[in-house]
Each structure stands twice: as C-alpha cells, then as structure tokens.
C-alpha cells in the first residue's frame, strides 16, 4: 500500500470518531434546545404597560428560542384594562403555547389576571390560590390591531362582543356599556378556549371569586400543580392548538429557563405604582418649593425637577385624573404664597385642603390598587401640616419679638447721660455702644440712667429711669 494511503488509513478511525462525537453533541444540543421551557414571573405585580411589554417580549423570545412553551407564573391583584387587552391579544396571536400558572400558594389571579388566565392555552393553579373578581377597573379600551393576522383574531372577539343585552333603565349608560363590553370580551375568551362561560361572566358582573379546587371543578382551569416540575409533568403529552395546528407538548424532562425583567423594565415598573408616583410628585414639589424660598441653583431644585419628570412619566401609564392634579398644583401654589405673603395660616389651610382632595382624586379607578393609598395621603398631609405650622409659628414669633438691632432696637433700651440734658438745649446719651443726641421733657443730670422712648431722625428722646 502506498505511504499516503497508509497515513490516511491510520487517521481514518480518528476522523470518524471525531465526526460521531460532534454529531452526538450537536444532536444533544438540538434536543436540549427543543426540550426547553421558558418561564416569566409576575410576583404581586399590577398589570400595566410595562408588565404588558414584558409578557409580549417574552412570548416572542420563547418562540425564537424554539422553546416548548412559555409559562407565566402569575400573582396579580389586577390592573389596567387596556394593558390587559394588549396581553390577551399577544397570547391569542402567539405561535407558541402560553401556559398561565397561578402560583405559588397564596397567590391570586384577580381582576385583569382572570382575562389573562382565560386567554392562555392551558390554565393551571397551585393549591391554596384563588381566581376571580374581574370587574372592569379602568374605563378605556385597547389599541386597534394593525396587522392582518391580529385583525382576524380580534374580529372574532368583537363579533362576540356585539351580542349584548339590553341596558336597564336604572343603569348608567356609560357604565353599562363598559360592563357589557367587558363581559362579552371574557365570554369570547371562554368560548375560544373551551372554559366555563357562565362563571367567566359572573366574575365580571358579580366579581365572583373561587379557589383552585373550585376552578378545576367548574372548568375554569385544567391543572392543579404543586410546583413547576409537577406542572411540566402534567403538561407532558397534552395537545395544544396553535393557529389551526395541533402541537403535542413534551415537557416532563424539559429544562426551565426563567426570563427576568431587564433593569429598564424593573425601573419603569416601579413608576407604574400610584403611591410611588405620588411620593415622587410631592417630593418634586417640595424640592422646588425649597429652591424658590431659598434662591440659588441648589441640589433641592435639581432633585425636585428630576422627581417631577419621573412622576409625570408614571402618570402616563396610570389613569390620571387631571382635576386631582390641578388641585395638587393649586395646593402647592398656596403654600408658596404663604411663604411670601404670610396670611397667618389661611393660605396654608387652603393649600392643605387642596392637597388632600387632589391626592384622593389623582388616579381615577374603582380598584384600590390603582389609587393612592389612604395611609400615604395621611402621612404626606400630616407632614405638610406639621411643617406649615412650624413655619407659621416662627413667622408669628418673629413679628412679636422685640427688635434688637438698628434704630428700632433703641426704643426701650437703657442709656447713660453723657452730659446734662435740659428741655431747652438737650444733651447726649450713650446707648448700644454709640453716642446719640438726646432731648427730654425733664431735666436729667450727667451720669443718670435713662430710657429711650422715641427716635426722631438722629436724635433720641429719653426719660429718667
């Protein structure tokens, strides 16, 4: 055999072995990529534009990663209706199965969480959780779909929404319209996913709420799972329909990979909290108030401007009542006016009243989680009242205090006659380290102690002590 062929024959087994090894590694990598489950977690989070963006981006990321499914581990008290609609649309249009798992124990899918759970391909709950109370919490709708594939799905919901009951004469037309529309919205979701339609309507109209076991019994959810591994075990082999195509889940041995919020989403999610926005706005006003009353470009003015900018951004994501905002601004203006034109508390009283009323009206929502906490309003109002009373007391004390400097400070001061003082010719006195010309209605001898009673130009009038 020729020498080159001998060398090739010597290395041939090594080449074949390397190829087999790389093939096995590539196959394992492909298998692990296909046997991966993505999961996101909303832990006691409100449904707002930030969390909606987080869920929508995660659905797309899970699809691009060729994951088996996306699990939304949900614990929410509710949130905004327009953000809920955006999430629902994204789930309906998803090209990957979306599983909603209400967990861990003690969690709930309240209000907006009911719609998200009903929109999911598979709904699951952990023991000791609850779902319900889906009465609409914000009086505005979602955005109009722009892409044709969204429009087809959305039209099905709108067609179902057109089947409304007549409005009773004793109902407010606007509230009734919103309630019927929201009821039809969740009914359409229930029909599409084959879940309990009657309970879905009751959760909206009557704010009905049930436990995990009741939800499974009533056909609201499909699975009760102890934990994530138990959920994956029960999902294994389940057939899910995606865009008229049936997909079988293989999740029993799947690897769970969590998608966390990025720093930007975490930061702006904080600004979607009404209490945080409220405190930022008050601190911003306080910073500007301090800067105005203490002229100069200082840290208080800069921080105040930053806080106000962040607060106004947060208001864009919340159902802001501009009447409440106007009352807050008026209250701050009255407090500033008190600092410049002391009205001995009248302007401060009006400012505090506007501050309290504006705080209560700032965010228009029937759901307490989307309003400013009463404790926060009480704390801010009490602090403002304490500061205002301290400043008013200081102003009153200053006005009542005896003037000790300047010409006005001489009146009532004790002096010593430097010369003889007569009614006709006058004389001089030593007072406050200075020698003044003096006059008197009585004759005073040199060295006598006198009291200054009046100032006339550069002359003081005195009397014997």
Tab-separated table of C-alpha atoms in Angstrom:
chain	number	residue	atom	x	y	z
A	1	UNK	CA	0.000	0.000	0.000
A	2	UNK	CA	1.313	3.448	-0.872
A	3	UNK	CA	2.585	5.540	2.012
A	4	UNK	CA	-0.079	8.323	1.678
A	5	UNK	CA	-2.855	5.726	1.821
A	6	UNK	CA	-1.270	4.140	4.861
A	7	UNK	CA	-1.294	7.513	6.664
A	8	UNK	CA	-4.922	8.104	5.668
A	9	UNK	CA	-5.903	4.676	6.929
A	10	UNK	CA	-4.150	5.379	10.209
A	11	UNK	CA	-6.112	8.606	10.835
A	12	UNK	CA	-9.435	7.421	9.369
A	13	UNK	CA	-10.776	5.938	12.648
A	14	UNK	CA	-9.888	9.156	14.484
A	15	UNK	CA	-11.716	11.271	11.897
A	16	UNK	CA	-14.792	9.045	12.058
A	17	UNK	CA	-14.723	9.143	15.881
A	18	UNK	CA	-14.497	12.955	15.951
A	19	UNK	CA	-17.344	13.243	13.473
A	20	UNK	CA	-19.529	10.931	15.539
A	21	UNK	CA	-18.677	12.870	18.705
A	22	UNK	CA	-19.560	16.227	17.112
A	23	UNK	CA	-22.744	14.723	15.722
A	24	UNK	CA	-23.798	13.439	19.127
A	25	UNK	CA	-23.019	16.822	20.733
A	26	UNK	CA	-24.963	18.664	18.050
A	27	UNK	CA	-27.880	16.244	18.472
A	28	UNK	CA	-27.888	16.719	22.237
A	29	UNK	CA	-27.735	20.488	21.822
A	30	UNK	CA	-30.636	20.404	19.375
A	31	UNK	CA	-32.594	18.111	21.694
A	32	UNK	CA	-31.959	20.379	24.683
A	33	UNK	CA	-32.972	23.425	22.634
A	34	UNK	CA	-36.254	21.738	21.695
A	35	UNK	CA	-36.809	20.453	25.239
A	36	UNK	CA	-36.623	23.831	26.942
A	37	UNK	CA	-39.421	25.713	28.677
A	38	UNK	CA	-39.283	29.455	29.248
A	39	UNK	CA	-40.913	30.986	32.319
A	40	UNK	CA	-41.614	34.536	33.486
A	41	UNK	CA	-42.848	35.556	36.915
A	42	UNK	CA	-45.221	38.326	37.945
A	43	UNK	CA	-44.998	38.377	41.723
A	44	UNK	CA	-47.767	40.538	43.203
A	45	UNK	CA	-47.411	42.798	40.164
A	46	UNK	CA	-50.089	45.043	38.709
A	47	UNK	CA	-50.948	44.739	35.035
A	48	UNK	CA	-49.677	47.914	33.400
A	49	UNK	CA	-47.947	48.925	30.147
A	50	UNK	CA	-44.557	47.774	31.490
A	51	UNK	CA	-45.698	44.284	32.518
A	52	UNK	CA	-47.640	44.023	29.245
A	53	UNK	CA	-44.468	44.770	27.290
A	54	UNK	CA	-42.564	42.245	29.419
A	55	UNK	CA	-45.051	39.462	28.639
A	56	UNK	CA	-45.270	40.288	24.918
A	57	UNK	CA	-41.470	40.372	24.538
A	58	UNK	CA	-41.149	37.089	26.447
A	59	UNK	CA	-43.635	35.327	24.151
A	60	UNK	CA	-41.610	36.396	21.149
A	61	UNK	CA	-38.316	35.408	22.812
A	62	UNK	CA	-39.630	31.946	23.719
A	63	UNK	CA	-40.796	31.390	20.143
A	64	UNK	CA	-37.464	32.463	18.640
A	65	UNK	CA	-35.660	30.133	21.073
A	66	UNK	CA	-37.820	27.216	19.853
A	67	UNK	CA	-38.975	26.526	23.426
A	68	UNK	CA	-41.728	24.019	24.176
A	69	UNK	CA	-43.896	26.724	25.729
A	70	UNK	CA	-43.894	29.868	27.837
A	71	UNK	CA	-45.139	29.652	31.418
A	72	UNK	CA	-46.483	32.837	33.011
A	73	UNK	CA	-46.219	32.343	36.763
A	74	UNK	CA	-48.918	34.751	37.834
A	75	UNK	CA	-49.742	36.542	41.071
A	76	UNK	CA	-51.590	39.786	40.425
A	77	UNK	CA	-54.326	41.817	42.127
A	78	UNK	CA	-55.338	43.280	38.756
A	79	UNK	CA	-54.506	46.336	36.706
A	80	UNK	CA	-55.404	48.370	33.653
A	81	UNK	CA	-57.902	47.125	31.094
A	82	UNK	CA	-56.046	48.444	28.042
A	83	UNK	CA	-52.830	46.690	29.145
A	84	UNK	CA	-54.839	43.506	29.775
A	85	UNK	CA	-56.231	43.628	26.243
A	86	UNK	CA	-52.716	44.013	24.833
A	87	UNK	CA	-51.576	40.904	26.730
A	88	UNK	CA	-54.643	38.923	25.669
A	89	UNK	CA	-54.084	39.817	22.025
A	90	UNK	CA	-50.448	38.730	22.265
A	91	UNK	CA	-51.441	35.364	23.783
A	92	UNK	CA	-54.141	34.783	21.153
A	93	UNK	CA	-51.641	35.561	18.394
A	94	UNK	CA	-48.797	33.572	19.971
A	95	UNK	CA	-47.063	30.977	17.786
A	96	UNK	CA	-46.045	29.052	20.893
A	97	UNK	CA	-48.207	27.604	23.700
A	98	UNK	CA	-48.669	30.029	26.598
A	99	UNK	CA	-49.361	28.461	29.991
A	100	UNK	CA	-50.676	30.582	32.867
A	101	UNK	CA	-49.801	29.148	36.259
A	102	UNK	CA	-51.259	30.960	39.288
A	103	UNK	CA	-48.595	30.270	41.907
A	104	UNK	CA	-47.132	29.920	44.483
A	105	UNK	CA	-49.639	29.103	47.230
A	106	UNK	CA	-51.421	32.201	48.498
A	107	UNK	CA	-51.283	33.907	45.094
A	108	UNK	CA	-54.293	35.102	43.155
A	109	UNK	CA	-55.325	35.970	39.625
A	110	UNK	CA	-57.551	38.924	40.395
A	111	UNK	CA	-59.311	41.260	38.018
A	112	UNK	CA	-57.057	41.504	34.937
A	113	UNK	CA	-55.477	38.173	35.901
A	114	UNK	CA	-58.752	36.395	35.092
A	115	UNK	CA	-58.662	37.610	31.477
A	116	UNK	CA	-55.017	36.573	31.080
A	117	UNK	CA	-55.744	33.134	32.564
A	118	UNK	CA	-58.747	32.624	30.284
A	119	UNK	CA	-56.708	33.642	27.220
A	120	UNK	CA	-53.994	31.050	27.933
A	121	UNK	CA	-53.754	27.771	26.019
A	122	UNK	CA	-53.537	25.864	29.319
A	123	UNK	CA	-54.538	27.301	32.709
A	124	UNK	CA	-53.118	25.956	35.952
A	125	UNK	CA	-53.190	26.877	39.619
A	126	UNK	CA	-51.204	25.898	42.696
A	127	UNK	CA	-53.019	24.721	45.847
A	128	UNK	CA	-54.307	27.498	48.146
A	129	UNK	CA	-54.669	30.050	45.351
A	130	UNK	CA	-57.746	31.854	44.057
A	131	UNK	CA	-59.044	33.494	40.909
A	132	UNK	CA	-61.836	35.981	40.208
A	133	UNK	CA	-63.213	39.483	40.813
A	134	UNK	CA	-62.751	40.575	37.201
A	135	UNK	CA	-64.978	43.657	37.341
A	136	UNK	CA	-63.523	46.283	34.943
A	137	UNK	CA	-61.083	48.598	36.739
A	138	UNK	CA	-60.389	51.193	34.071
A	139	UNK	CA	-62.774	52.874	31.706
A	140	UNK	CA	-60.790	52.745	28.481
A	141	UNK	CA	-60.254	50.282	25.676
A	142	UNK	CA	-57.297	48.747	23.942
A	143	UNK	CA	-55.490	49.808	20.804
A	144	UNK	CA	-56.841	48.920	17.384
A	145	UNK	CA	-54.912	45.990	15.871
A	146	UNK	CA	-52.743	46.949	12.886
A	147	UNK	CA	-51.521	43.649	11.394
A	148	UNK	CA	-53.932	41.486	9.378
A	149	UNK	CA	-53.226	38.311	11.362
A	150	UNK	CA	-54.175	40.203	14.527
A	151	UNK	CA	-57.290	41.610	12.928
A	152	UNK	CA	-58.702	38.165	12.089
A	153	UNK	CA	-58.448	37.018	15.703
A	154	UNK	CA	-59.598	40.332	17.132
A	155	UNK	CA	-62.652	40.374	14.860
A	156	UNK	CA	-63.823	37.129	16.415
A	157	UNK	CA	-63.774	38.836	19.819
A	158	UNK	CA	-65.554	41.932	18.542
A	159	UNK	CA	-68.224	39.830	16.831
A	160	UNK	CA	-68.848	38.071	20.122
A	161	UNK	CA	-68.842	41.428	21.926
A	162	UNK	CA	-71.680	42.664	19.731
A	163	UNK	CA	-74.079	40.230	21.414
A	164	UNK	CA	-75.012	42.496	24.308
A	165	UNK	CA	-78.056	42.502	26.496
A	166	UNK	CA	-80.372	45.494	26.655
A	167	UNK	CA	-79.451	48.204	29.117
A	168	UNK	CA	-81.755	48.542	32.078
A	169	UNK	CA	-83.346	51.998	32.561
A	170	UNK	CA	-81.825	52.376	36.037
A	171	UNK	CA	-78.249	51.767	34.773
A	172	UNK	CA	-75.778	54.463	33.866
A	173	UNK	CA	-75.424	54.157	30.049
A	174	UNK	CA	-71.625	54.523	30.006
A	175	UNK	CA	-71.009	52.140	32.909
A	176	UNK	CA	-73.451	49.631	31.444
A	177	UNK	CA	-71.763	49.828	28.041
A	178	UNK	CA	-68.352	49.174	29.567
A	179	UNK	CA	-69.648	46.335	31.737
A	180	UNK	CA	-71.420	44.595	28.834
A	181	UNK	CA	-68.412	45.019	26.578
A	182	UNK	CA	-66.067	43.564	29.198
A	183	UNK	CA	-68.464	40.680	29.867
A	184	UNK	CA	-68.652	39.869	26.158
A	185	UNK	CA	-64.860	40.092	25.994
A	186	UNK	CA	-64.314	37.409	28.628
A	187	UNK	CA	-67.162	35.268	27.247
A	188	UNK	CA	-65.422	35.247	23.870
A	189	UNK	CA	-62.204	34.103	25.518
A	190	UNK	CA	-64.028	31.367	27.438
A	191	UNK	CA	-65.709	30.060	24.276
A	192	UNK	CA	-62.467	30.105	22.319
A	193	UNK	CA	-60.566	28.141	24.976
A	194	UNK	CA	-63.478	25.845	25.908
A	195	UNK	CA	-63.729	27.057	29.502
A	196	UNK	CA	-66.684	27.850	31.769
A	197	UNK	CA	-68.566	30.744	30.131
A	198	UNK	CA	-71.101	31.310	32.910
A	199	UNK	CA	-68.503	31.670	35.639
A	200	UNK	CA	-66.443	33.955	33.396
A	201	UNK	CA	-69.434	36.293	33.096
A	202	UNK	CA	-70.109	36.076	36.853
A	203	UNK	CA	-66.512	37.041	37.627
A	204	UNK	CA	-67.067	40.292	35.718
A	205	UNK	CA	-70.678	41.134	36.597
A	206	UNK	CA	-70.742	39.863	40.187
A	207	UNK	CA	-66.986	39.949	40.986
A	208	UNK	CA	-67.177	36.222	41.727
A	209	UNK	CA	-64.024	34.571	43.078
A	210	UNK	CA	-63.199	30.873	43.602
A	211	UNK	CA	-60.411	28.654	44.913
A	212	UNK	CA	-58.128	26.396	42.882
A	213	UNK	CA	-60.186	23.257	43.544
A	214	UNK	CA	-63.438	25.030	42.643
A	215	UNK	CA	-61.805	26.392	39.490
A	216	UNK	CA	-60.790	22.883	38.412
A	217	UNK	CA	-64.262	21.513	39.215
A	218	UNK	CA	-66.040	24.312	37.304
A	219	UNK	CA	-63.820	24.010	34.230
A	220	UNK	CA	-62.100	27.359	34.696
A	221	UNK	CA	-58.650	25.764	34.692
A	222	UNK	CA	-57.237	22.430	33.527
A	223	UNK	CA	-54.471	21.656	36.027
A	224	UNK	CA	-53.713	21.915	39.734
A	225	UNK	CA	-49.949	21.577	40.159
A	226	UNK	CA	-47.893	21.538	43.354
A	227	UNK	CA	-44.872	23.191	41.730
A	228	UNK	CA	-43.216	23.826	38.372
A	229	UNK	CA	-41.941	20.254	37.947
A	230	UNK	CA	-45.387	18.863	38.711
A	231	UNK	CA	-46.825	21.294	36.161
A	232	UNK	CA	-44.386	20.131	33.480
A	233	UNK	CA	-45.228	16.506	34.266
A	234	UNK	CA	-48.959	17.149	33.825
A	235	UNK	CA	-48.395	19.198	30.667
A	236	UNK	CA	-46.422	16.376	29.051
A	237	UNK	CA	-48.349	14.812	26.183
A	238	UNK	CA	-51.057	17.485	26.199
A	239	UNK	CA	-52.173	18.626	22.747
A	240	UNK	CA	-52.436	22.389	22.184
A	241	UNK	CA	-53.909	24.062	19.116
A	242	UNK	CA	-51.850	26.931	17.663
A	243	UNK	CA	-53.181	28.657	14.536
A	244	UNK	CA	-55.212	25.580	13.459
A	245	UNK	CA	-52.175	23.362	14.048
A	246	UNK	CA	-52.051	20.796	16.835
A	247	UNK	CA	-48.857	20.713	18.918
A	248	UNK	CA	-48.014	17.992	21.431
A	249	UNK	CA	-46.065	19.167	24.455
A	250	UNK	CA	-43.052	17.180	25.640
A	251	UNK	CA	-42.239	18.817	28.930
A	252	UNK	CA	-41.616	16.091	31.503
A	253	UNK	CA	-37.826	16.292	31.175
A	254	UNK	CA	-37.747	19.900	29.982
A	255	UNK	CA	-35.321	22.448	31.398
A	256	UNK	CA	-36.941	25.590	32.825
A	257	UNK	CA	-35.236	28.834	31.865
A	258	UNK	CA	-36.538	31.998	33.514
A	259	UNK	CA	-36.769	35.287	31.632
A	260	UNK	CA	-36.291	38.100	34.123
A	261	UNK	CA	-37.209	41.735	33.621
A	262	UNK	CA	-34.274	43.788	32.390
A	263	UNK	CA	-33.148	46.777	34.541
A	264	UNK	CA	-35.093	49.220	32.370
A	265	UNK	CA	-38.342	47.274	32.785
A	266	UNK	CA	-37.792	46.889	36.527
A	267	UNK	CA	-37.222	50.634	36.931
A	268	UNK	CA	-40.239	51.738	34.910
A	269	UNK	CA	-42.420	49.086	36.534
A	270	UNK	CA	-41.738	50.832	39.842
A	271	UNK	CA	-43.019	54.066	38.299
A	272	UNK	CA	-46.308	52.335	37.479
A	273	UNK	CA	-47.153	52.224	41.206
A	274	UNK	CA	-49.590	55.059	42.097
A	275	UNK	CA	-48.037	55.502	45.550
A	276	UNK	CA	-44.507	55.803	44.140
A	277	UNK	CA	-45.678	58.338	41.554
A	278	UNK	CA	-47.498	60.293	44.263
A	279	UNK	CA	-44.465	60.458	46.545
A	280	UNK	CA	-42.187	61.452	43.654
A	281	UNK	CA	-44.541	64.276	42.730
A	282	UNK	CA	-44.810	65.560	46.315
A	283	UNK	CA	-41.025	65.369	46.798
A	284	UNK	CA	-40.591	67.195	43.498
A	285	UNK	CA	-42.914	69.975	44.611
A	286	UNK	CA	-41.170	70.192	47.976
A	287	UNK	CA	-37.785	70.430	46.267
A	288	UNK	CA	-38.940	73.267	44.026
A	289	UNK	CA	-40.658	74.981	46.952
A	290	UNK	CA	-37.423	74.925	48.967
A	291	UNK	CA	-35.471	76.205	45.959
A	292	UNK	CA	-37.917	79.075	45.420
A	293	UNK	CA	-37.887	80.143	49.064
A	294	UNK	CA	-34.074	79.769	49.265
A	295	UNK	CA	-32.809	81.291	45.988
A	296	UNK	CA	-29.830	79.768	44.239
A	297	UNK	CA	-29.179	76.764	41.996
A	298	UNK	CA	-29.015	74.013	44.601
A	299	UNK	CA	-29.429	70.285	44.880
A	300	UNK	CA	-33.032	70.625	46.083
A	301	UNK	CA	-34.144	72.299	42.855
A	302	UNK	CA	-32.351	69.765	40.655
A	303	UNK	CA	-33.754	66.784	42.573
A	304	UNK	CA	-37.203	68.364	42.585
A	305	UNK	CA	-37.160	68.701	38.794
A	306	UNK	CA	-35.974	65.084	38.364
A	307	UNK	CA	-38.674	63.760	40.716
A	308	UNK	CA	-41.381	65.690	38.868
A	309	UNK	CA	-40.231	64.403	35.462
A	310	UNK	CA	-40.325	60.801	36.739
A	311	UNK	CA	-43.726	61.396	38.342
A	312	UNK	CA	-45.207	62.794	35.126
A	313	UNK	CA	-43.835	59.804	33.201
A	314	UNK	CA	-45.526	57.470	35.684
A	315	UNK	CA	-48.804	59.328	35.203
A	316	UNK	CA	-48.748	58.409	31.511
A	317	UNK	CA	-49.068	54.738	32.491
A	318	UNK	CA	-51.835	55.340	35.056
A	319	UNK	CA	-55.456	56.554	34.815
A	320	UNK	CA	-54.633	60.089	35.891
A	321	UNK	CA	-57.418	62.483	36.877
A	322	UNK	CA	-56.254	65.933	35.779
A	323	UNK	CA	-58.706	67.651	38.121
A	324	UNK	CA	-56.886	65.976	41.015
A	325	UNK	CA	-53.527	67.028	39.552
A	326	UNK	CA	-54.759	70.630	39.229
A	327	UNK	CA	-55.842	70.629	42.886
A	328	UNK	CA	-52.412	69.343	43.933
A	329	UNK	CA	-50.657	72.091	41.977
A	330	UNK	CA	-53.024	74.718	43.424
A	331	UNK	CA	-52.262	73.437	46.925
A	332	UNK	CA	-48.516	73.800	46.360
A	333	UNK	CA	-49.028	77.318	44.919
A	334	UNK	CA	-50.978	78.344	48.022
A	335	UNK	CA	-48.199	77.022	50.264
A	336	UNK	CA	-45.653	79.027	48.276
A	337	UNK	CA	-47.881	82.112	48.522
A	338	UNK	CA	-47.994	81.664	52.308
A	339	UNK	CA	-44.198	81.767	52.412
A	340	UNK	CA	-44.101	85.098	50.570
A	341	UNK	CA	-47.259	86.788	51.880
A	342	UNK	CA	-47.855	85.481	55.411
A	343	UNK	CA	-51.601	85.161	55.945
A	344	UNK	CA	-51.144	83.555	59.382
A	345	UNK	CA	-52.377	80.137	58.206
A	346	UNK	CA	-55.281	80.946	55.868
A	347	UNK	CA	-53.383	80.144	52.662
A	348	UNK	CA	-51.791	77.120	54.314
A	349	UNK	CA	-55.216	75.788	55.327
A	350	UNK	CA	-56.467	76.202	51.767
A	351	UNK	CA	-53.306	74.595	50.394
A	352	UNK	CA	-53.646	71.571	52.680
A	353	UNK	CA	-57.304	71.139	51.709
A	354	UNK	CA	-56.394	71.186	48.003
A	355	UNK	CA	-53.502	68.797	48.659
A	356	UNK	CA	-55.732	66.228	50.387
A	357	UNK	CA	-58.576	66.470	47.864
A	358	UNK	CA	-56.174	66.323	44.909
A	359	UNK	CA	-54.442	63.276	46.383
A	360	UNK	CA	-57.715	61.391	46.692
A	361	UNK	CA	-58.778	62.289	43.144
A	362	UNK	CA	-55.374	61.929	41.445
A	363	UNK	CA	-55.954	58.481	39.917
A	364	UNK	CA	-59.468	57.638	38.701
A	365	UNK	CA	-60.012	53.955	39.328
A	366	UNK	CA	-62.541	51.943	41.298
A	367	UNK	CA	-59.795	49.456	42.153
A	368	UNK	CA	-57.833	50.414	45.310
A	369	UNK	CA	-54.559	49.078	43.862
A	370	UNK	CA	-54.647	51.758	41.178
A	371	UNK	CA	-55.293	54.605	43.618
A	372	UNK	CA	-53.068	56.385	46.103
A	373	UNK	CA	-53.104	54.686	49.493
A	374	UNK	CA	-55.019	56.490	52.228
A	375	UNK	CA	-52.052	55.945	54.553
A	376	UNK	CA	-49.763	57.709	52.064
A	377	UNK	CA	-52.162	60.665	51.791
A	378	UNK	CA	-52.422	60.862	55.586
A	379	UNK	CA	-48.634	60.745	56.034
A	380	UNK	CA	-47.954	63.426	53.424
A	381	UNK	CA	-50.751	65.692	54.656
A	382	UNK	CA	-49.695	65.330	58.290
A	383	UNK	CA	-46.051	66.075	57.428
A	384	UNK	CA	-47.028	69.103	55.350
A	385	UNK	CA	-49.306	70.377	58.104
A	386	UNK	CA	-46.535	69.966	60.710
A	387	UNK	CA	-44.013	71.834	58.560
A	388	UNK	CA	-46.538	74.575	57.782
A	389	UNK	CA	-47.490	75.033	61.445
A	390	UNK	CA	-43.810	75.239	62.404
A	391	UNK	CA	-43.196	77.936	59.770
A	392	UNK	CA	-46.319	79.893	60.747
A	393	UNK	CA	-45.316	79.757	64.403
A	394	UNK	CA	-41.853	81.019	63.501
A	395	UNK	CA	-43.337	83.900	61.487
A	396	UNK	CA	-45.695	84.906	64.320
A	397	UNK	CA	-42.888	84.704	66.874
A	398	UNK	CA	-40.699	86.884	64.664
A	399	UNK	CA	-43.419	89.515	64.331
A	400	UNK	CA	-43.998	89.598	68.091
A	401	UNK	CA	-40.340	89.596	69.082
A	402	UNK	CA	-38.678	92.793	70.227
A	403	UNK	CA	-36.340	94.302	67.633
A	404	UNK	CA	-32.817	94.332	68.979
A	405	UNK	CA	-30.883	95.827	66.086
A	406	UNK	CA	-30.995	99.050	64.071
A	407	UNK	CA	-32.802	102.214	65.094
A	408	UNK	CA	-35.933	100.327	66.075
A	409	UNK	CA	-33.876	98.351	68.582
A	410	UNK	CA	-33.045	101.543	70.527
A	411	UNK	CA	-36.603	102.161	71.677
A	412	UNK	CA	-36.975	100.872	75.233
A	413	UNK	CA	-33.224	100.478	75.691
A	414	UNK	CA	-31.431	101.740	78.779
A	415	UNK	CA	-28.828	104.513	78.250
A	416	UNK	CA	-26.469	106.706	80.260
A	417	UNK	CA	-26.499	110.514	80.103
A	418	UNK	CA	-23.090	111.705	78.886
A	419	UNK	CA	-23.962	115.340	79.540
A	420	UNK	CA	-26.626	117.259	81.339
A	421	UNK	CA	-29.891	117.135	79.373
A	422	UNK	CA	-32.336	120.041	79.564
A	423	UNK	CA	-35.685	120.540	77.808
A	424	UNK	CA	-34.339	123.664	76.120
A	425	UNK	CA	-30.852	122.594	74.987
A	426	UNK	CA	-30.926	118.778	75.105
A	427	UNK	CA	-27.707	116.776	75.516
A	428	UNK	CA	-26.063	113.437	74.672
A	429	UNK	CA	-26.527	109.823	75.814
A	430	UNK	CA	-24.510	106.616	75.411
A	431	UNK	CA	-26.619	103.696	74.153
A	432	UNK	CA	-25.737	100.441	72.338
A	433	UNK	CA	-22.074	101.468	72.183
A	434	UNK	CA	-22.889	104.739	70.431
A	435	UNK	CA	-23.281	108.390	71.487
A	436	UNK	CA	-26.572	109.958	70.394
A	437	UNK	CA	-28.000	113.456	70.638
A	438	UNK	CA	-30.849	113.393	73.120
A	439	UNK	CA	-33.807	115.510	74.190
A	440	UNK	CA	-36.102	115.169	77.192
A	441	UNK	CA	-39.181	116.791	78.707
A	442	UNK	CA	-37.400	116.823	82.067
A	443	UNK	CA	-34.022	117.872	83.291
A	444	UNK	CA	-31.513	115.000	83.573
A	445	UNK	CA	-28.085	115.167	85.212
A	446	UNK	CA	-24.877	113.741	83.765
A	447	UNK	CA	-24.433	110.068	84.653
A	448	UNK	CA	-28.118	109.392	85.264
A	449	UNK	CA	-29.656	106.218	83.814
A	450	UNK	CA	-32.365	106.931	81.237
A	451	UNK	CA	-34.747	105.024	78.930
A	452	UNK	CA	-35.063	105.736	75.170
A	453	UNK	CA	-38.714	106.350	74.361
A	454	UNK	CA	-38.609	107.656	70.791
A	455	UNK	CA	-36.318	108.257	67.809
A	456	UNK	CA	-36.526	111.455	65.762
A	457	UNK	CA	-34.045	111.272	62.905
A	458	UNK	CA	-30.587	111.245	64.537
A	459	UNK	CA	-31.929	112.314	67.929
A	460	UNK	CA	-33.405	110.133	70.648
A	461	UNK	CA	-35.957	111.188	73.213
A	462	UNK	CA	-35.332	109.889	76.711
A	463	UNK	CA	-36.816	109.928	80.170
A	464	UNK	CA	-35.348	109.327	83.600
A	465	UNK	CA	-35.298	105.689	84.579
